[in-house]
Structures are given as C-alpha cells and as structure tokens.
Amino acid sequence: MIRNGVEIRDNFAEAFPMVGTRLIVTADTPDWALTAGRVTTGFATSVIGCGCEAGIERVLAPEETPDGRPGVSLLIFAMDFKQLKTVVPLRLGQCILTCPTTACYAGVETGKRVPLAKTIRYFADGHQISKKIGDKRFWRLPVMEGEFVCDEDTGSVEGVGGGNILILARTRGAALRAAEAAAAAMGKVEGVILPFPGGVVRSGSKVGSKYKGLFASTNDAYCPTLRGTVPSQLTADTGSVMEIVIDGVSFDAVAEATRVGILAVCDIGAEGGVVAIDAGNYGGNLGPFHFKLREIMANEGDVA
Amino acid sequence: MSGVSLKPRATLEARVDLSGITPAVTCPLTLRELEGLSVPYGAKSVPLAELFFIEGAPEGVLLIEIGDSRLDGVGAGMLEGELIVDGVVGAWAGRGMGGGVLRIAGDAGDFLGAELSGGRIELAGNAGAHAGGATSGSRRGMSGGVLKIGGNAGPRAAERQRGGLIVIGGDAGEGLATDMIAGTASVGGTIGPLMGRGMKRGTVFTRTVPELPAGFVDTGEQELVALQLLARRVPELKAVIGQSTRARRLVGDTLLGGQGELLVPA
C-alpha cells in the first residue's frame, strides 16, 4: 500500500495489556496545571525502566473540571494493578501535592480503585478533612499555600500499551518533522498518550538482548548505521527511523491514534523525505493486540 | 412492584405509628392484603383499612394523600422506593432511612431523618427538634443521605451528625450541630445560639456568622478550592456557596479538641 509516495508496510504493531488510570489535575492557572501534569508524567516513558508509562492526555477548560479551574487529564499505565497502586500515590505525593494551587480528582469512575488521598491524606497529620458526597469521598489537606483537595481514589481501566508506528525517512530531519506532525495529530485523540519525549522515541527496542538480565535492546533491524551488518528492514535510501509509541485506554483508541498518525506522516509524503511506515512486530511473542497497518488504513482511500 | 395510595378515612384520634409501612412492604402486596396490615394506633393495633382508604398509585410509590401531625414514623426504615406525603407528618419521619426518597409537602415533627444513613428526605415546610440528629440515648445522628428542609428547623438539628448532608432553607434553632461528629449542614437563614458546642469535625455553611460558643476560633477568610467543588458536586449547596471561592472559616469546638468548621462564603 502506497499513500502519497509513502509505503505503508504490510506489518502490524504488537501491543500488550496494561492497567491504567486517569487523573484530573486542576490549578489556579493553565500554566500551573500543565506544570503539575508535566512533572507527574516526567520520567514515565517506558515501564522497562520507569515502572509506568504516563502522559498528558489533554488540556481541560475550566468548565470541564470538577472545581471550575483550568486543568489537565493525565493517563498513567503500569503492567499490573499492584504496580499501578504503587506508582500513582508516589507521583501524586511528589508531583501534584507539592505543586502550587493544584487539586487532583478521579478521571475514571469504573474498575478497581487506585488510592489517591486514601494514603496521601496522612500528610496532613490529623488536620485532614473528609467530605463524602454520595459514594464519593474527597479530602482537604491543609498545606502552607492553602488547601490541597483530592479525591479519595480513582478507578482503573484495562488498556493497551505499546501500540506503535515506525517512520522511515531519508534523513534525520525528515524523520523528525514527520514524527512531530504525527505526534501532534495523535495527541488529539482522546484516551491515548504518547509517553516518550515529545511523543517520539529515537531508541526503539526489540525484545531481549545478548546481555544477561536486559529485557530489551536497540532495534538493530531498524538502525541505519547497522544496515548490511545485521538483518535489516531498511531500504538503501532510509537514513533515519523514529518511533511513536501509543498507550491507550482501549484497543479502539490506540487504533484511531495509529490511523491519524499514519495520515499525518503520509501528508508529508515522499516529497517531505518519508520513505515508509512500519511497525514494531516481535513475532507475536510480546502481546495479544495486533494493530495491522493496512487494515487500519484500508478505508482511507487515495492510495497512490 | 405496584404503587399504593393511602387516604385517611377521618381525622385521626390517636397517634399512628407508620414506621413499618414503606414502599418495599406495601408495593408487593395486593390491596386486599394491605387492608389487613396491622398498624399501631394509640394503645392498640388496627388494620390499615380501618384508618385509610387504600387504592393504587404509580409504580414503586407509596402515597399518603392527606397528611396528619399524628402520623408518626412515616418512611422510617425505608430502603427503596418513593414515599410521598401530601401534607404534614408527626415525629420520627424518615428515622433510620437507608435509601429511597421521602417527600413531605407540609411540616414535620421532631426527629425528622434521625439517624438517616442513606436516601433522601425533602420536606417543604418546617421541621421540629433534632432533625437529622440522634435518637434518645444514641451516640450517632445522621450518617449519610440528604435531608432537605425547605423551612425552618427546630432546636438541635444535626446533633451528633456523623455524615451526609442537611440543607435548611430557613432558620436553624438553638444548638445546631451540637456534638457534630462529621458531615455537612447548610443554613440559608439565621442560626440560633450555641451552635456547634462539642463539635468534633464536620462543616456548617451559612451566610452570616452567628453567635458562637467560646470554643470557636476565627481563622480568617480563606481561599478554598473545595467550595466550588462542593457547589458543583452538590447542587443543594450551590445556593449558599454561589460563585464564592473564598470563605471565612471558624474552627471549633477547640475547647474539646474539635476541628469542626463554620464556613461563611465571601
């Protein structure tokens, strides 16, 4: 399949199940909400080394938030529920509680409960105030700047981690421009995050390593500098590859992000230096979710 | 589940205890079965049909067509369904209710919603003493649900309240929130003297600062994110909070180590 001169390879992205949750973080100003969002999701690119994958899902207008202030919604994913219950309170306590003017609310009502103020409330040393409305309880913690308001817990979803596309381009500049365009388009899809820096991964990995104890290593088949020395997936005119990794609350959300990402890359086209779009496929051993690129793009028409 | 309508045959000459007559009890029964249902009436018990005309009503609803101040325990122990009283009720209405909706078009006697744990009571008129409070000898008052009083509440409303929401549209009498353990109360009008003595935790919203016991400490006007959160999550509090993001906060009863609060939105 070729679109605007870009080959969409007959491959699939292989993704795995993750458990995730959504937090709504508000603050007095959009800047402080974004600051809280950025630090909370910082160092959360890959479960391989960070314990979770997290990102800002979208920016929220005041009328969309529980307390009428500007906010952001964050998605945090972990490999299992136990891990999620560990990382969320840690990030809440270190990055949201500490950030000026913030409040933190549940962004998912269903599923197993992930503790928020249920544990953090003890920071208030007995001065914490609880309010239960219906079945929902929130807490007010006196802090030096005023009060930190936080829901007792949030729900969780069984999501999908590791959806991806690989952008093969003639030069590093072309690969980066295409990746930026794709990340911008994919970031607008609700229910997904692109956890890597700016949404883009330059060090995509394969499963396993020659070194004992390493779970992952550089995806040598897509490293241009190794072309010819290892079994390569790169054509002679490919000089750089960027990957975009997608975590989502559902298969459909990841598939939609994949679709809009490929469209954005194809809009740049061969003239913009893009050679092909591929996906990370690990022989079916990594996970049960397969995002088949050509199936996802089958209804887009204009193949040329 | 079908509905039931009760219409008094004549003015009651003694107090009636309707605490066992809830929609969950009446709705599954046929009208014939309902007629024989025994209810305490003064010093004796009589069949329901001796006091009321019994007819059908919308599904899940128990309707008392004409209220009477001698009807005690209306909706007491109710767990589901809807009970509507088109008039006044006596004491203990909604006592110990755990769910469902109780609507009363008139006034209510003492102990309205006492020890309520869930559901919703909407009273259009005035309530007697101890609304949402604890019953005699009990250590805990209302623990959940919503008690909405359109008019005034008598003395000691929210006494020993430990959860849920009491909204008083009019004035609150003496001793509001005495020994309050937790929960939220809101007063649209004025608050009588000696509010909050022995208050441990909990929140009382009002528009003006009443005369408070010595144990209350004024912490000044505060910027509270929780105000707009509450105004959005609890429609009943919107009237007293409005668009305020600041409130004067008075904490008490500190003489007893309590951390309850009176919030007066700015």
Coordinates of C-alpha atoms in Angstrom, one line a residue:
Chain A
M1 CA 0.0 0.0 0.0
I2 CA 1.4 3.4 -1.0
R3 CA 0.0 6.7 0.0
N4 CA 1.4 10.0 -1.2
G5 CA 4.6 8.1 -2.1
V6 CA 4.9 6.6 1.3
E7 CA 4.9 2.8 1.6
I8 CA 2.6 1.5 4.3
R9 CA 4.2 -1.8 5.0
D10 CA 2.2 -5.0 5.5
N11 CA 3.1 -5.2 9.1
F12 CA 1.4 -4.9 12.5
A13 CA 2.2 -3.2 15.8
E14 CA 2.3 -5.6 18.6
A15 CA 0.9 -4.3 21.9
F16 CA 0.3 -5.8 25.3
P17 CA -2.2 -5.3 28.1
M18 CA -1.6 -2.6 30.6
V19 CA -3.6 -1.3 33.6
G20 CA -4.2 2.4 33.6
T21 CA -5.9 5.2 35.3
R22 CA -6.8 8.8 34.6
L23 CA -6.2 11.8 36.9
I24 CA -7.7 15.2 36.5
V25 CA -5.4 17.8 37.8
T26 CA -6.5 21.4 38.2
A27 CA -4.7 24.6 39.3
D28 CA -5.3 28.3 39.5
T29 CA -3.8 28.9 36.1
P30 CA -3.4 26.7 33.0
D31 CA 0.4 27.0 33.3
W32 CA 0.4 25.5 36.8
A33 CA -1.9 22.8 35.7
L34 CA 0.5 22.0 32.9
T35 CA 3.5 22.1 35.2
A36 CA 1.8 19.6 37.5
G37 CA 1.0 17.5 34.5
R38 CA 4.5 17.6 33.2
V39 CA 6.3 16.7 36.4
T40 CA 3.8 14.0 37.3
T41 CA 4.3 12.3 33.9
G42 CA 8.0 13.0 33.8
F43 CA 10.4 10.0 33.8
A44 CA 7.5 7.8 32.8
T45 CA 8.4 6.8 29.3
S46 CA 8.7 3.1 29.4
V47 CA 7.7 0.5 32.0
I48 CA 11.0 -1.1 31.3
G49 CA 12.8 1.4 33.4
C50 CA 10.3 3.8 34.9
G51 CA 7.7 1.5 36.5
C52 CA 4.9 3.2 34.5
E53 CA 4.1 5.0 31.3
A54 CA 2.4 8.3 31.7
G55 CA 1.5 11.4 29.7
I56 CA -0.8 14.3 29.5
E57 CA -3.9 13.2 27.6
R58 CA -5.3 16.6 27.0
V59 CA -5.7 20.1 28.4
L60 CA -9.1 20.8 30.1
A61 CA -11.0 24.0 30.0
P62 CA -12.4 25.3 33.4
E63 CA -15.9 24.2 32.6
E64 CA -14.7 20.6 32.1
T65 CA -13.1 20.3 35.5
P66 CA -14.7 19.4 38.9
D67 CA -13.8 22.7 40.5
G68 CA -14.1 25.1 37.6
R69 CA -10.4 25.8 37.2
P70 CA -8.1 25.0 34.3
G71 CA -6.7 21.5 34.3
V72 CA -5.2 18.6 32.5
S73 CA -6.1 15.0 32.3
L74 CA -3.3 12.5 32.8
L75 CA -3.1 8.8 31.9
I76 CA -0.8 6.5 33.8
F77 CA -0.3 2.9 32.8
A78 CA 1.5 0.1 34.5
M79 CA 2.0 -3.6 33.8
D80 CA -0.3 -4.7 36.6
F81 CA -2.7 -3.3 39.1
K82 CA -0.3 -3.8 42.0
Q83 CA 2.3 -1.7 40.3
L84 CA -0.3 0.9 39.4
K85 CA -1.3 1.2 43.0
T86 CA 2.3 1.8 43.9
V87 CA 3.3 4.4 41.3
V88 CA 0.2 6.6 41.3
P89 CA 0.3 7.6 45.0
L90 CA 4.1 8.2 44.6
R91 CA 3.7 10.5 41.8
L92 CA 0.6 12.2 43.4
G93 CA 2.6 12.8 46.6
Q94 CA 5.8 14.0 44.9
C95 CA 4.5 15.9 42.0
I96 CA 0.8 17.0 42.5
L97 CA 0.6 17.6 46.2
T98 CA 3.7 19.7 46.0
C99 CA 2.8 21.8 43.0
P100 CA 1.3 25.2 43.9
T101 CA -2.6 25.6 43.8
T102 CA -3.3 22.1 42.4
A103 CA -6.1 19.7 43.2
C104 CA -6.4 16.1 42.0
Y105 CA -9.6 14.3 41.0
A106 CA -10.5 10.8 39.8
G107 CA -10.7 10.6 36.0
V108 CA -12.2 7.1 35.8
E109 CA -15.1 6.0 37.9
T110 CA -15.2 2.3 37.0
G111 CA -12.8 -0.6 37.6
K112 CA -10.6 -1.4 40.6
R113 CA -9.8 1.5 42.8
V114 CA -6.4 3.2 42.8
P115 CA -5.7 5.1 46.1
L116 CA -5.2 8.8 45.9
A117 CA -5.9 10.8 49.1
K118 CA -6.7 7.5 50.7
T119 CA -3.0 7.3 51.5
I120 CA -1.7 10.9 50.9
R121 CA -4.2 12.3 53.4
Y122 CA -1.9 11.3 56.3
F123 CA 0.5 14.0 55.2
A124 CA -1.9 16.4 56.9
D125 CA -1.0 15.0 60.3
G126 CA -4.6 14.7 61.6
H127 CA -5.8 18.0 60.2
Q128 CA -7.2 16.4 57.1
I129 CA -10.9 17.0 56.4
S130 CA -13.0 14.5 54.6
K131 CA -16.2 15.1 52.7
K132 CA -18.3 12.3 51.4
I133 CA -20.9 13.1 48.7
G134 CA -23.0 10.1 47.8
D135 CA -20.5 7.3 47.3
K136 CA -17.6 9.7 46.5
R137 CA -15.3 11.0 49.2
F138 CA -12.7 13.7 48.8
W139 CA -10.2 15.1 51.2
R140 CA -9.0 18.6 52.1
L141 CA -5.4 18.7 53.3
P142 CA -4.2 21.9 54.9
V143 CA -0.9 23.0 53.2
M144 CA 1.2 26.1 53.6
E145 CA -0.3 27.7 50.5
G146 CA -3.9 26.9 51.4
E147 CA -5.6 23.5 50.9
F148 CA -4.9 20.6 48.7
V149 CA -8.1 18.9 47.6
C150 CA -8.0 15.4 46.4
D151 CA -10.4 12.6 45.6
E152 CA -10.0 9.5 47.9
D153 CA -9.4 7.2 44.9
T154 CA -9.8 6.8 41.2
G155 CA -10.9 3.9 39.0
S156 CA -8.9 2.0 36.5
V157 CA -9.1 0.5 33.1
E158 CA -7.6 -2.4 31.3
G159 CA -5.8 -0.7 28.5
V160 CA -3.3 -1.3 25.8
G161 CA 0.4 -0.4 25.9
G162 CA 3.0 -0.4 23.2
G163 CA 1.0 0.4 20.1
N164 CA 3.4 2.0 17.7
I165 CA 4.4 3.2 14.3
L166 CA 7.9 3.4 12.8
I167 CA 8.6 6.3 10.5
L168 CA 11.3 5.6 8.0
A169 CA 12.8 8.6 6.3
R170 CA 15.6 9.6 4.1
T171 CA 17.2 11.9 6.7
R172 CA 17.1 12.5 10.4
G173 CA 15.5 15.9 9.8
A174 CA 12.8 14.4 7.6
A175 CA 12.1 11.7 10.1
L176 CA 11.8 14.2 12.9
R177 CA 9.5 16.5 11.0
A178 CA 7.2 13.6 10.1
A179 CA 7.3 12.3 13.7
E180 CA 6.4 15.8 15.1
A181 CA 3.5 16.0 12.7
A182 CA 2.3 12.5 13.6
A183 CA 2.6 13.2 17.4
A184 CA 0.7 16.4 17.1
A185 CA -2.2 14.7 15.3
M186 CA -2.2 11.6 17.5
G187 CA -2.1 13.7 20.7
K188 CA -5.6 15.0 19.9
V189 CA -7.1 11.5 20.1
E190 CA -8.9 11.1 23.4
G191 CA -7.9 8.1 25.5
V192 CA -4.3 7.8 24.4
I193 CA -0.9 9.1 25.4
L194 CA 2.4 9.1 23.7
P195 CA 4.7 8.6 26.7
F196 CA 8.0 9.2 25.1
P197 CA 9.7 12.6 25.0
G198 CA 7.6 14.8 22.8
G199 CA 5.8 11.7 21.9
V200 CA 8.7 10.4 19.9
V201 CA 11.2 7.5 20.5
R202 CA 14.6 7.5 18.8
S203 CA 15.7 4.4 20.6
G204 CA 13.1 1.9 19.7
S205 CA 13.8 -1.6 21.1
K206 CA 13.5 -5.2 20.2
V207 CA 12.7 -7.8 22.9
G208 CA 15.7 -9.4 24.6
S209 CA 19.4 -8.8 24.5
K210 CA 22.7 -10.6 24.1
Y211 CA 23.5 -9.4 27.6
K212 CA 22.1 -11.4 30.5
G213 CA 19.4 -9.5 32.5
L214 CA 18.5 -7.0 29.9
F215 CA 14.9 -7.2 28.7
A216 CA 15.3 -5.0 25.7
S217 CA 17.9 -3.7 23.4
T218 CA 18.2 -1.5 20.3
N219 CA 16.0 -2.5 17.4
D220 CA 19.0 -3.2 15.2
A221 CA 16.9 -4.2 12.2
Y222 CA 15.8 -0.5 12.0
C223 CA 19.2 1.1 12.9
P224 CA 20.5 2.8 9.7
T225 CA 24.1 2.6 10.8
L226 CA 23.9 -1.2 11.0
R227 CA 22.3 -1.7 7.6
G228 CA 24.1 -4.5 5.9
T229 CA 25.8 -5.8 9.1
V230 CA 22.6 -7.3 10.6
P231 CA 19.3 -8.5 9.0
S232 CA 17.9 -5.1 8.2
Q233 CA 14.4 -3.9 7.4
L234 CA 15.7 -0.7 5.9
T235 CA 15.9 0.2 2.3
A236 CA 19.1 1.8 1.0
D237 CA 17.5 5.3 0.9
T238 CA 16.5 5.2 4.6
G239 CA 18.7 7.3 6.8
S240 CA 16.7 7.6 10.0
V241 CA 13.9 6.0 11.8
M242 CA 11.7 7.4 14.6
E243 CA 9.1 5.5 16.5
I244 CA 5.9 6.7 18.1
V245 CA 4.6 4.6 21.0
I246 CA 0.9 4.7 21.9
D247 CA -0.7 3.7 25.2
G248 CA -4.5 3.8 25.3
V249 CA -7.5 3.1 27.4
S250 CA -8.8 0.7 24.7
F251 CA -7.8 -1.1 21.5
D252 CA -10.0 1.3 19.5
A253 CA -8.4 4.4 20.9
V254 CA -4.9 3.1 20.0
A255 CA -6.1 2.1 16.5
E256 CA -7.5 5.6 16.0
A257 CA -4.3 7.2 17.1
T258 CA -2.4 4.9 14.7
R259 CA -4.7 5.9 11.9
V260 CA -4.4 9.7 12.4
G261 CA -0.6 9.3 12.9
I262 CA -0.1 7.5 9.6
L263 CA -2.3 10.0 7.8
A264 CA -0.2 12.9 9.2
V265 CA 3.0 11.2 8.1
C266 CA 1.6 10.5 4.6
D267 CA 0.6 14.1 4.3
I268 CA 4.2 15.0 4.5
G269 CA 4.8 12.3 1.9
A270 CA 7.8 11.2 -0.2
E271 CA 8.4 14.7 -1.1
G272 CA 9.0 15.5 2.5
G273 CA 11.5 12.8 2.7
V274 CA 9.4 10.0 4.2
V275 CA 10.1 6.5 2.8
A276 CA 7.8 4.2 4.6
I277 CA 5.7 3.5 7.7
D278 CA 6.3 0.3 9.5
A279 CA 5.5 -1.1 13.0
G280 CA 7.2 -2.9 15.8
N281 CA 6.4 -6.6 15.4
Y282 CA 8.0 -9.0 17.7
G283 CA 6.9 -12.2 16.2
G284 CA 3.7 -12.3 18.2
N285 CA 5.5 -13.0 21.4
L286 CA 5.1 -9.6 23.1
G287 CA 1.3 -9.2 23.3
P288 CA -2.1 -10.2 22.1
F289 CA -3.0 -6.8 20.5
H290 CA -2.1 -6.5 16.8
F291 CA -2.6 -3.2 15.0
K292 CA -2.4 -4.1 11.4
L293 CA -1.4 -1.0 9.5
R294 CA -3.0 -1.8 6.2
E295 CA -6.3 -2.9 7.8
I296 CA -6.3 0.3 9.8
M297 CA -5.8 2.4 6.7
A298 CA -8.0 0.3 4.4
N299 CA -10.8 2.7 4.4
E300 CA -8.8 5.9 3.8
G301 CA -8.8 5.7 0.0
D302 CA -6.5 7.8 -2.1
V303 CA -3.8 5.1 -2.2
A304 CA -1.1 6.3 -4.6
Chain B
M1 CA -43.9 -3.7 42.3
S2 CA -47.0 -1.5 42.1
G3 CA -47.9 1.7 43.9
V4 CA -50.2 2.3 46.8
S5 CA -52.2 5.3 47.9
L6 CA -53.4 5.8 51.5
K7 CA -56.2 8.3 52.2
P8 CA -57.3 8.8 55.8
R9 CA -60.9 7.9 56.4
A10 CA -61.3 10.5 59.1
T11 CA -59.3 12.8 61.3
L12 CA -57.0 10.6 63.5
E13 CA -57.9 10.5 67.1
A14 CA -54.7 8.9 68.3
R15 CA -51.1 8.7 67.1
V16 CA -50.4 6.2 64.3
D17 CA -47.0 4.5 64.0
L18 CA -46.4 4.0 60.3
S19 CA -42.8 3.0 60.7
G20 CA -43.3 -0.4 59.2
I21 CA -45.3 0.9 56.2
T22 CA -42.7 1.5 53.5
P23 CA -43.0 1.1 49.7
A24 CA -40.9 -2.1 49.9
V25 CA -43.6 -3.5 52.2
T26 CA -46.7 -2.2 50.6
C27 CA -46.0 -2.3 46.9
P28 CA -45.6 -6.1 46.6
L29 CA -48.9 -6.7 48.4
T30 CA -52.3 -6.8 46.9
L31 CA -54.8 -4.2 48.0
R32 CA -56.7 -6.9 49.9
E33 CA -53.5 -8.0 51.7
L34 CA -52.8 -4.3 52.6
E35 CA -56.2 -3.8 54.2
G36 CA -55.3 -6.3 56.8
L37 CA -51.9 -5.0 57.6
S38 CA -51.7 -4.1 61.3
V39 CA -50.5 -0.7 62.4
P40 CA -50.2 0.7 66.0
Y41 CA -52.9 3.2 66.6
G42 CA -52.9 4.8 70.1
A43 CA -52.7 2.0 72.6
K44 CA -53.8 -0.7 70.2
S45 CA -53.2 -2.0 66.7
V46 CA -55.7 -1.8 63.9
P47 CA -55.9 -3.0 60.3
L48 CA -54.7 -0.4 57.9
A49 CA -58.0 -0.3 56.2
E50 CA -59.7 0.9 59.4
L51 CA -57.7 4.2 59.1
F52 CA -57.2 4.6 55.3
F53 CA -58.9 4.2 52.0
I54 CA -56.4 2.0 50.1
E55 CA -56.0 2.5 46.3
G56 CA -53.5 2.1 43.6
A57 CA -50.8 4.6 42.7
P58 CA -47.8 4.9 40.3
E59 CA -45.4 2.0 40.4
G60 CA -42.9 2.0 43.3
V61 CA -44.7 4.8 45.1
L62 CA -46.4 4.9 48.4
L63 CA -48.7 8.0 48.5
I64 CA -50.3 9.4 51.7
E65 CA -52.9 11.7 50.2
I66 CA -53.7 13.8 53.3
G67 CA -51.1 14.3 56.0
D68 CA -51.7 14.5 59.7
S69 CA -49.4 15.6 62.6
R70 CA -50.4 12.4 64.3
L71 CA -48.8 10.2 61.7
D72 CA -45.5 9.2 63.3
G73 CA -42.6 7.2 61.7
V74 CA -43.6 7.9 58.1
G75 CA -40.9 6.4 56.0
A76 CA -38.9 5.2 59.0
G77 CA -36.6 2.4 58.0
M78 CA -37.3 2.9 54.3
L79 CA -34.7 1.4 52.0
E80 CA -36.1 1.9 48.5
G81 CA -38.9 3.4 46.5
E82 CA -40.7 6.7 46.9
L83 CA -43.0 7.8 49.7
I84 CA -44.9 11.0 49.2
V85 CA -47.0 12.7 51.8
D86 CA -49.3 15.5 50.6
G87 CA -49.4 17.3 53.9
V88 CA -47.9 17.3 57.4
V89 CA -46.4 14.4 59.4
G90 CA -45.7 13.8 63.0
A91 CA -42.4 12.7 64.7
W92 CA -39.8 10.3 63.5
A93 CA -40.4 10.7 59.8
G94 CA -37.6 9.0 57.8
R95 CA -36.0 7.8 61.0
G96 CA -33.2 5.4 60.2
M97 CA -33.9 5.5 56.5
G98 CA -31.2 3.8 54.4
G99 CA -32.4 4.6 50.8
G100 CA -35.3 5.8 48.7
V101 CA -36.9 9.1 48.6
L102 CA -39.3 10.6 51.2
R103 CA -41.2 13.8 50.1
I104 CA -43.3 15.7 52.6
A105 CA -45.3 18.6 51.4
G106 CA -46.0 20.1 54.8
D107 CA -44.3 20.3 58.2
A108 CA -42.7 17.5 60.2
G109 CA -42.4 16.8 63.9
D110 CA -39.4 16.1 66.0
F111 CA -36.6 13.7 64.9
L112 CA -37.1 14.1 61.2
G113 CA -34.5 12.0 59.5
A114 CA -32.9 11.0 62.8
E115 CA -30.1 8.5 62.2
L116 CA -30.7 8.7 58.4
S117 CA -28.0 6.6 56.7
G118 CA -29.0 6.9 53.0
G119 CA -31.6 8.1 50.6
R120 CA -33.2 11.5 50.5
I121 CA -35.8 13.4 52.5
E122 CA -37.3 16.5 51.1
L123 CA -39.5 18.5 53.5
A124 CA -41.3 21.5 52.1
G125 CA -42.2 23.0 55.5
N126 CA -40.7 23.3 58.9
A127 CA -39.1 20.6 61.0
G128 CA -39.3 20.1 64.7
A129 CA -36.4 19.5 67.0
H130 CA -33.5 17.1 66.4
A131 CA -33.7 16.9 62.6
G132 CA -31.0 14.6 61.4
G133 CA -30.0 14.1 64.9
A134 CA -29.5 11.1 67.2
T135 CA -32.4 9.4 68.9
S136 CA -32.6 9.3 72.6
G137 CA -29.6 7.5 74.1
S138 CA -27.9 7.1 70.7
R139 CA -24.3 8.3 70.1
R140 CA -24.6 9.0 66.4
G141 CA -27.0 11.0 64.4
M142 CA -27.5 11.0 60.7
S143 CA -24.6 9.2 58.9
G144 CA -25.5 9.5 55.2
G145 CA -28.0 10.6 52.7
V146 CA -29.6 14.0 52.2
L147 CA -32.1 15.8 54.4
K148 CA -33.5 18.9 52.8
I149 CA -35.7 21.2 54.9
G150 CA -37.5 23.9 52.9
G151 CA -38.5 26.0 56.0
N152 CA -37.0 26.3 59.5
A153 CA -35.5 23.6 61.6
G154 CA -36.1 23.4 65.4
P155 CA -33.5 23.2 68.1
R156 CA -30.6 20.7 67.9
A157 CA -30.7 19.9 64.2
A158 CA -27.7 17.9 63.1
E159 CA -27.0 16.9 66.7
R160 CA -24.3 14.3 66.7
Q161 CA -24.4 14.1 62.9
R162 CA -21.6 12.0 61.5
G163 CA -22.2 12.1 57.8
G164 CA -24.5 13.1 54.9
L165 CA -25.9 16.5 54.2
I166 CA -28.6 18.6 55.9
V167 CA -29.8 21.6 54.0
I168 CA -32.0 24.0 55.9
G169 CA -33.6 26.7 53.7
G170 CA -34.8 28.8 56.5
D171 CA -33.5 29.4 60.1
A172 CA -31.9 26.8 62.4
G173 CA -32.8 26.8 66.0
E174 CA -30.7 26.7 69.1
G175 CA -27.9 24.2 69.4
L176 CA -27.4 23.4 65.7
A177 CA -24.7 20.8 65.2
T178 CA -24.2 20.2 68.9
D179 CA -21.6 17.4 69.3
M180 CA -21.4 17.1 65.5
I181 CA -19.0 14.3 64.5
A182 CA -18.8 14.8 60.8
G183 CA -20.9 15.6 57.7
T184 CA -22.2 18.8 56.3
A185 CA -25.1 21.1 57.2
S186 CA -26.1 24.3 55.4
V187 CA -28.4 27.0 56.7
G188 CA -29.9 29.6 54.4
G189 CA -31.3 31.8 57.1
T190 CA -30.1 32.6 60.6
I191 CA -28.6 30.2 63.2
G192 CA -29.7 30.2 66.8
P193 CA -27.4 30.5 69.8
L194 CA -24.9 27.9 71.0
M195 CA -24.2 26.4 67.6
G196 CA -21.6 23.6 67.4
R197 CA -20.8 23.0 71.1
G198 CA -18.8 19.9 71.3
M199 CA -18.4 19.8 67.6
K200 CA -15.6 17.3 66.6
R201 CA -15.5 17.6 62.9
G202 CA -17.9 18.4 60.1
T203 CA -18.9 21.6 58.3
V204 CA -21.7 24.0 58.6
F205 CA -22.3 26.5 55.8
T206 CA -24.1 29.7 56.5
R207 CA -24.3 33.3 55.1
T208 CA -23.6 35.2 58.3
V209 CA -21.6 34.4 61.4
P210 CA -23.9 33.5 64.3
E211 CA -23.2 34.0 68.0
L212 CA -20.8 31.1 68.6
P213 CA -19.7 29.3 71.8
A214 CA -16.3 30.3 73.3
G215 CA -14.5 27.3 71.8
F216 CA -14.7 28.6 68.2
V217 CA -11.6 30.2 66.7
D218 CA -11.7 32.5 63.7
T219 CA -9.0 31.6 61.1
G220 CA -10.0 34.4 58.8
E221 CA -11.0 34.5 55.2
Q222 CA -9.5 31.6 53.2
E223 CA -9.2 30.7 49.6
L224 CA -10.8 27.2 49.4
V225 CA -10.8 25.1 46.3
A226 CA -13.3 22.8 47.9
L227 CA -16.0 25.5 47.7
Q228 CA -16.6 25.3 44.0
L229 CA -16.0 21.6 44.0
L230 CA -18.8 21.2 46.5
A231 CA -21.0 23.7 44.7
R232 CA -20.6 21.6 41.5
R233 CA -20.9 18.1 43.1
V234 CA -23.7 19.0 45.5
P235 CA -26.4 21.1 43.8
E236 CA -28.1 21.6 47.2
L237 CA -25.1 23.7 48.4
K238 CA -25.0 25.9 45.3
A239 CA -27.5 28.3 46.9
V240 CA -25.3 29.1 49.9
I241 CA -21.9 28.9 48.1
G242 CA -22.8 30.6 44.9
Q243 CA -19.7 31.5 42.9
S244 CA -17.5 32.1 46.0
T245 CA -14.0 30.8 46.1
R246 CA -13.3 32.3 49.5
A247 CA -14.9 31.8 52.8
R248 CA -14.4 32.9 56.4
R249 CA -13.5 29.8 58.4
L250 CA -14.3 29.4 62.1
V251 CA -13.0 26.2 63.7
G252 CA -14.3 24.5 66.8
D253 CA -15.1 23.3 69.3
T254 CA -11.5 23.8 70.3
L255 CA -12.3 23.5 74.0
L256 CA -12.9 19.9 73.3
G257 CA -10.2 19.4 70.8
G258 CA -12.7 19.6 68.0
Q259 CA -11.9 20.5 64.4
G260 CA -15.3 21.2 63.0
E261 CA -15.8 24.3 60.9
L262 CA -18.3 27.0 60.2
L263 CA -17.8 28.3 56.7
V264 CA -19.2 31.6 55.6
P265 CA -18.7 32.0 51.8
A266 CA -17.5 35.5 50.9

